[in-house]
Amino acid sequence: MRKAFICPSKYVQGEDEILNLGYFVKTFGDSALLIAHPDDVNRVKEKLDATCKKFGVRFQESGFLGECSRQEVARLQKTAEENNCSCIVGLGGGKAIDTAKCVAKGERLIIVPTIAATDAPTSHSAVLYHPDGSFDDYAYFKQSPSVILIDTTVIAKAPARFLVSGMGDALSTYFEARATAASCTKVNAGLPCGVREELCEPARGTNAALALAELCYQTLLADGAKAKAACDADCITPALENIIEANILLSGLGFESGGLAGAHAIHDGLTVLEGTHSYFHGEKVAFGTIVQLVLENAPRKELETVLTFCLEIGLPVCLNDIGVDAITPEELNQVAKKACIPEESVYAMPFPVTPDAVAAAIITADRIGKAFKDRR
């Protein structure tokens, strides 16, 4: 059996860590193309100036337009070439990070998240959009970023909703990796880059990935509520440090080398409902995790543990919590069908899955979540 595991070359996390960004730029050369939204640049401008001065490096401003599109990627690649940039730095949220991955094409890439809302920073993949914001395609690169640099001071000062959303995304990691391992489904870590997928034997997840995914879940239960309290107070505590690591590193390695399953497919299905559009990815994934547990008939104790955790930190447990006050049979059918399109991860579940089964799990999870919420 072929197995695969992928990870960044280096992960560094600490207070005021952006002050050391110049050191990592210096390992590639004297300059970096900085891909970041102007608001994110302004948030850390003093630190960027300080690290440039300390290490003698230069950041080339990119004028990032805010969308990870083929046109923007091509423009920024030209900017990097014209300015002889030694490496690429993606700073900020998901769009800036994904754009940096595409511009760098898997080489000389430093990722600096300013929020801990998803596990995307560690991955070797990105999502491309059209300039109007509609989905275009997925992109995969030959390796994960060279450096992931986490400034916990910056993340602690971001709105706590981002951290909570990251915990929602991370919550699914163990359950999806567990399902993928049981079904022996291929994982993203084994996807070829620049080679037709059918020419490469699928790779399964490793024991290491499953262990990291389980540690991610245990960390969330142990420190999630304490970390949210610290973030609400703009304070850095050991619990917050642990949750930042869980949201970004443990979940990132767990999903990419452990696999996705029902929770993310159900998230994708829920996006057809307009009411969900103002909710973050991780918030919808959290409800998708509850649906997956219902779909697989997980033990009652396990389901109640997840529900308790979600309510404790403010994650959704029912459709109403993600902006869906009512759902028609036609809408439910649309959600279930989208979650079950051929390329979706729902087929990593270790049993046959149908749109009818997904629809039933969504309605049942909604009822269970509402009832559990009412009892508390």
XYZ file of C-alpha atoms in Angstrom:
376
model
C 0.000 0.000 0.000
C 1.329 3.431 -0.978
C 1.212 6.062 1.788
C 2.047 9.767 1.752
C 2.682 12.573 4.230
C 3.363 16.218 3.387
C 4.320 19.139 5.612
C 6.026 22.565 5.555
C 9.812 22.688 5.790
C 9.650 24.865 8.910
C 6.941 25.998 11.336
C 7.731 28.809 13.789
C 5.264 30.264 16.296
C 5.760 32.906 18.971
C 5.073 36.393 20.261
C 6.157 39.207 17.917
C 7.568 36.586 15.526
C 7.157 38.931 12.534
C 10.204 40.729 13.898
C 12.150 37.655 12.738
C 10.577 37.520 9.275
C 13.639 39.182 7.761
C 15.818 36.309 8.948
C 13.804 33.826 6.885
C 13.740 36.147 3.874
C 17.520 36.401 4.193
C 17.871 32.629 3.762
C 16.665 33.146 0.168
C 18.137 36.546 -0.628
C 17.681 40.228 0.078
C 14.126 40.924 -1.072
C 10.625 39.470 -0.996
C 7.399 40.186 -2.851
C 4.890 40.933 -0.072
C 1.404 39.734 -1.024
C -1.023 41.144 1.517
C -4.133 43.273 1.814
C -3.232 46.889 2.699
C -5.188 46.609 5.959
C -3.082 43.635 7.047
C 0.125 45.439 6.088
C -0.921 48.436 8.184
C -1.634 46.191 11.184
C 1.993 45.018 11.283
C 3.781 47.898 9.525
C 6.069 48.727 12.454
C 7.192 45.102 12.733
C 7.795 44.837 8.995
C 9.901 47.997 9.029
C 11.813 46.764 12.069
C 12.635 43.349 10.588
C 13.763 44.958 7.317
C 16.147 47.215 9.194
C 17.449 44.458 11.457
C 18.182 41.926 8.717
C 18.861 44.226 5.772
C 16.055 42.987 3.544
C 13.469 44.714 1.378
C 9.766 44.054 0.865
C 8.418 44.814 -2.589
C 4.805 45.962 -2.272
C 2.516 44.012 -4.571
C -0.639 46.123 -4.712
C -2.611 42.918 -4.079
C -6.111 43.348 -5.461
C -7.781 40.945 -3.032
C -8.730 38.002 -5.260
C -6.780 34.831 -5.982
C -7.374 34.791 -9.731
C -5.244 33.614 -12.634
C -4.954 37.215 -13.830
C -3.769 38.465 -10.431
C -1.309 35.584 -10.094
C 0.176 36.323 -13.529
C 0.486 40.035 -12.694
C 2.251 39.320 -9.411
C 4.608 36.773 -10.959
C 5.659 39.474 -13.411
C 6.121 41.951 -10.543
C 8.326 39.478 -8.664
C 10.440 38.863 -11.752
C 10.823 42.541 -12.662
C 11.942 43.382 -9.116
C 14.281 40.397 -8.737
C 12.466 39.205 -5.609
C 14.263 36.370 -3.841
C 11.111 34.850 -2.349
C 7.379 35.321 -1.865
C 5.698 36.274 1.419
C 1.958 35.731 1.795
C 0.671 37.708 4.787
C -2.926 37.890 5.998
C -5.966 35.705 5.422
C -6.892 32.973 2.982
C -6.967 34.919 -0.300
C -3.535 36.486 0.185
C -2.065 33.173 1.327
C -3.495 31.230 -1.625
C -2.339 33.898 -4.059
C 1.180 33.718 -2.629
C 1.171 29.930 -3.062
C 0.183 30.294 -6.717
C 2.750 33.000 -7.404
C 5.532 30.996 -5.742
C 4.537 27.691 -7.412
C 5.906 25.712 -4.477
C 9.270 27.453 -4.273
C 10.761 29.960 -1.788
C 7.477 30.670 -0.025
C 6.918 32.142 3.447
C 3.371 32.202 4.854
C 2.475 34.628 7.659
C -1.173 34.229 8.756
C -2.678 37.130 10.692
C -5.690 35.066 11.801
C -6.088 31.425 12.848
C -9.389 30.888 11.049
C -8.462 27.858 8.892
C -5.793 25.216 8.469
C -4.913 26.311 4.909
C -1.519 27.977 5.672
C 0.361 24.665 5.886
C -1.064 23.044 2.757
C 0.380 22.593 -0.743
C -2.929 23.567 -2.356
C -4.829 26.754 -3.165
C -8.256 27.759 -4.442
C -8.448 29.895 -7.570
C -11.360 32.235 -8.265
C -12.461 34.265 -11.246
C -12.049 38.052 -10.904
C -15.761 38.334 -10.039
C -15.229 36.063 -7.021
C -16.794 32.888 -8.435
C -14.953 29.564 -8.073
C -12.447 28.664 -10.791
C -10.294 25.653 -9.819
C -7.991 24.026 -7.282
C -4.215 24.261 -7.645
C -1.640 21.839 -6.198
C 2.098 22.401 -5.874
C 5.054 20.069 -5.536
C 5.586 20.929 -1.873
C 4.171 22.785 1.095
C 5.396 26.310 1.976
C 9.035 26.668 2.961
C 8.235 28.541 6.184
C 5.056 29.051 8.227
C 5.634 31.963 10.582
C 2.985 32.628 13.251
C 2.978 35.849 15.251
C 0.727 34.984 18.193
C 0.554 38.638 19.269
C -1.159 39.521 15.997
C -3.560 36.580 16.134
C -4.486 37.306 19.757
C -5.599 40.798 18.766
C -7.783 39.618 15.880
C -11.522 39.176 16.556
C -12.147 35.957 18.512
C -14.666 34.821 15.889
C -11.750 34.005 13.571
C -10.134 31.786 16.210
C -13.455 30.063 16.907
C -14.002 29.475 13.198
C -10.544 27.925 13.043
C -11.559 25.589 15.847
C -14.645 24.648 13.830
C -12.455 23.727 10.878
C -10.039 21.861 13.146
C -12.900 20.024 14.873
C -13.578 18.003 11.731
C -9.955 16.932 11.281
C -9.921 13.833 13.471
C -13.331 12.551 12.443
C -12.590 12.956 8.743
C -9.131 11.401 9.053
C -10.639 8.511 11.020
C -13.233 7.901 8.315
C -10.638 8.156 5.538
C -8.369 5.671 7.291
C -11.258 3.216 7.745
C -12.162 3.418 4.046
C -8.527 3.441 2.793
C -9.328 6.514 0.687
C -6.565 8.480 -1.044
C -5.311 11.700 0.573
C -4.208 15.066 -0.829
C -0.620 14.462 0.256
C -0.227 11.945 -2.535
C -1.645 14.084 -5.348
C 0.894 14.518 -8.158
C 1.963 17.953 -9.373
C 2.335 18.428 -13.110
C 1.524 14.759 -13.794
C -1.836 13.307 -14.750
C -3.352 11.846 -11.583
C -4.221 8.543 -13.272
C -0.500 7.914 -13.906
C 0.233 7.866 -10.178
C -1.020 5.223 -7.743
C -3.287 6.788 -5.067
C -1.686 7.259 -1.659
C -3.333 6.536 1.670
C -2.849 8.437 4.906
C -0.133 7.619 7.412
C -0.423 6.637 11.063
C 1.416 9.853 11.885
C -1.293 11.946 10.205
C -4.068 10.159 12.093
C -2.193 10.621 15.385
C -1.782 14.355 14.726
C -5.478 14.614 13.849
C -6.428 12.948 17.126
C -4.075 15.250 19.058
C -5.768 18.176 17.337
C -9.168 17.055 18.663
C -7.832 16.448 22.178
C -6.231 19.909 22.217
C -9.480 21.566 21.188
C -11.395 19.894 24.009
C -8.711 20.711 26.579
C -7.954 24.319 25.669
C -10.624 25.664 23.303
C -12.756 27.573 25.801
C -9.719 28.948 27.646
C -8.157 30.088 24.388
C -11.320 31.924 23.330
C -11.391 33.738 26.687
C -7.772 34.798 26.200
C -8.436 36.008 22.662
C -11.476 37.962 23.854
C -9.108 39.771 26.219
C -6.343 40.184 23.576
C -4.086 38.106 25.806
C -1.581 35.375 24.972
C -1.795 32.341 27.236
C -0.533 28.753 26.966
C -4.067 27.686 26.004
C -4.203 30.204 23.168
C -0.766 29.112 21.961
C -1.972 25.507 21.931
C -5.136 26.315 19.987
C -3.274 28.379 17.389
C -1.022 25.369 16.852
C -4.052 23.063 16.665
C -5.952 25.293 14.214
C -3.041 25.829 11.850
C -0.436 23.080 12.214
C -2.174 20.001 13.646
C -5.325 20.479 11.615
C -3.370 21.382 8.492
C -1.207 18.276 8.623
C -4.165 16.186 9.716
C -6.454 17.146 6.853
C -3.896 17.051 4.066
C -2.147 13.848 5.045
C -5.104 12.287 6.888
C -7.909 13.116 4.488
C -11.277 14.852 4.234
C -14.628 13.066 4.419
C -18.238 13.970 5.203
C -17.911 17.233 7.124
C -16.274 19.230 4.336
C -18.545 17.763 1.657
C -21.575 18.787 3.703
C -20.047 22.248 4.135
C -19.806 22.486 0.353
C -23.422 21.437 0.002
C -24.594 24.015 2.540
C -23.084 26.821 0.460
C -26.049 26.606 -1.945
C -28.192 28.139 0.811
C -28.020 31.926 0.698
C -28.438 32.249 4.457
C -25.074 30.549 5.036
C -23.073 32.999 2.965
C -22.299 35.370 5.836
C -20.856 32.553 7.950
C -17.211 31.513 7.994
C -15.890 28.280 6.510
C -15.105 26.770 9.915
C -18.516 27.630 11.303
C -20.223 25.651 8.551
C -17.692 22.821 8.833
C -18.539 22.511 12.545
C -22.177 21.808 11.721
C -20.980 19.520 8.924
C -19.021 17.560 11.547
C -22.175 17.023 13.573
C -23.943 15.854 10.418
C -21.103 13.440 9.658
C -21.362 11.970 13.162
C -25.096 11.432 12.644
C -24.454 9.950 9.197
C -22.060 7.372 10.661
C -24.228 6.756 13.749
C -21.433 7.765 16.121
C -21.819 6.833 19.813
C -24.109 9.154 21.747
C -21.350 10.124 24.176
C -19.072 11.207 21.330
C -21.808 13.246 19.682
C -22.706 14.954 22.946
C -19.044 15.761 23.615
C -18.841 17.529 20.254
C -22.124 19.374 20.829
C -21.001 20.510 24.286
C -17.702 21.789 22.887
C -19.444 23.714 20.085
C -21.868 25.420 22.465
C -19.092 26.218 24.928
C -17.072 28.222 22.397
C -19.926 29.489 20.204
C -19.869 27.189 17.182
C -23.087 26.269 15.314
C -25.004 23.143 16.289
C -28.074 23.528 14.060
C -29.149 25.077 10.761
C -30.490 28.187 12.452
C -26.990 28.875 13.779
C -25.679 29.205 10.200
C -28.454 31.475 8.942
C -30.969 28.857 7.798
C -34.242 29.527 9.620
C -36.198 27.144 7.393
C -35.334 24.716 4.627
C -37.678 23.384 1.958
C -37.499 19.796 0.675
C -36.211 21.180 -2.634
C -33.425 23.140 -0.920
C -32.479 20.142 1.221
C -32.279 18.032 -1.918
C -29.993 20.621 -3.556
C -27.683 20.632 -0.532
C -27.510 16.838 -0.397
C -26.904 16.474 -4.120
C -24.084 19.035 -4.087
C -22.494 17.238 -1.122
C -22.596 14.026 -3.161
C -21.236 15.105 -6.539
C -18.681 12.545 -7.835
C -15.568 14.496 -6.863
C -16.675 15.233 -3.284
C -14.926 13.928 -0.171
C -18.133 12.395 1.220
C -17.166 9.141 -0.517
C -14.268 8.796 1.924
C -16.835 7.637 4.464
C -16.365 3.889 5.094
C -19.829 2.937 3.826
C -22.031 3.765 0.818
C -23.385 7.333 0.889
C -26.394 8.657 -1.034
C -28.017 12.089 -1.254
C -31.023 10.709 0.643
C -28.779 9.563 3.485
C -27.062 12.956 3.645
C -30.412 14.795 3.621
C -31.679 12.606 6.462
C -28.488 13.221 8.470
C -28.771 17.001 8.009
C -32.368 17.130 9.261
C -31.612 14.771 12.137
C -28.468 16.667 13.162
C -30.472 19.899 13.098
C -33.091 18.420 15.445
C -30.484 16.929 17.772
C -28.568 20.203 17.884
C -31.649 22.277 18.631
C -32.799 19.909 21.374
C -29.342 19.805 22.973
C -29.116 23.588 22.847
C -32.539 23.972 24.476
C -31.563 21.674 27.333
C -28.534 23.746 28.279
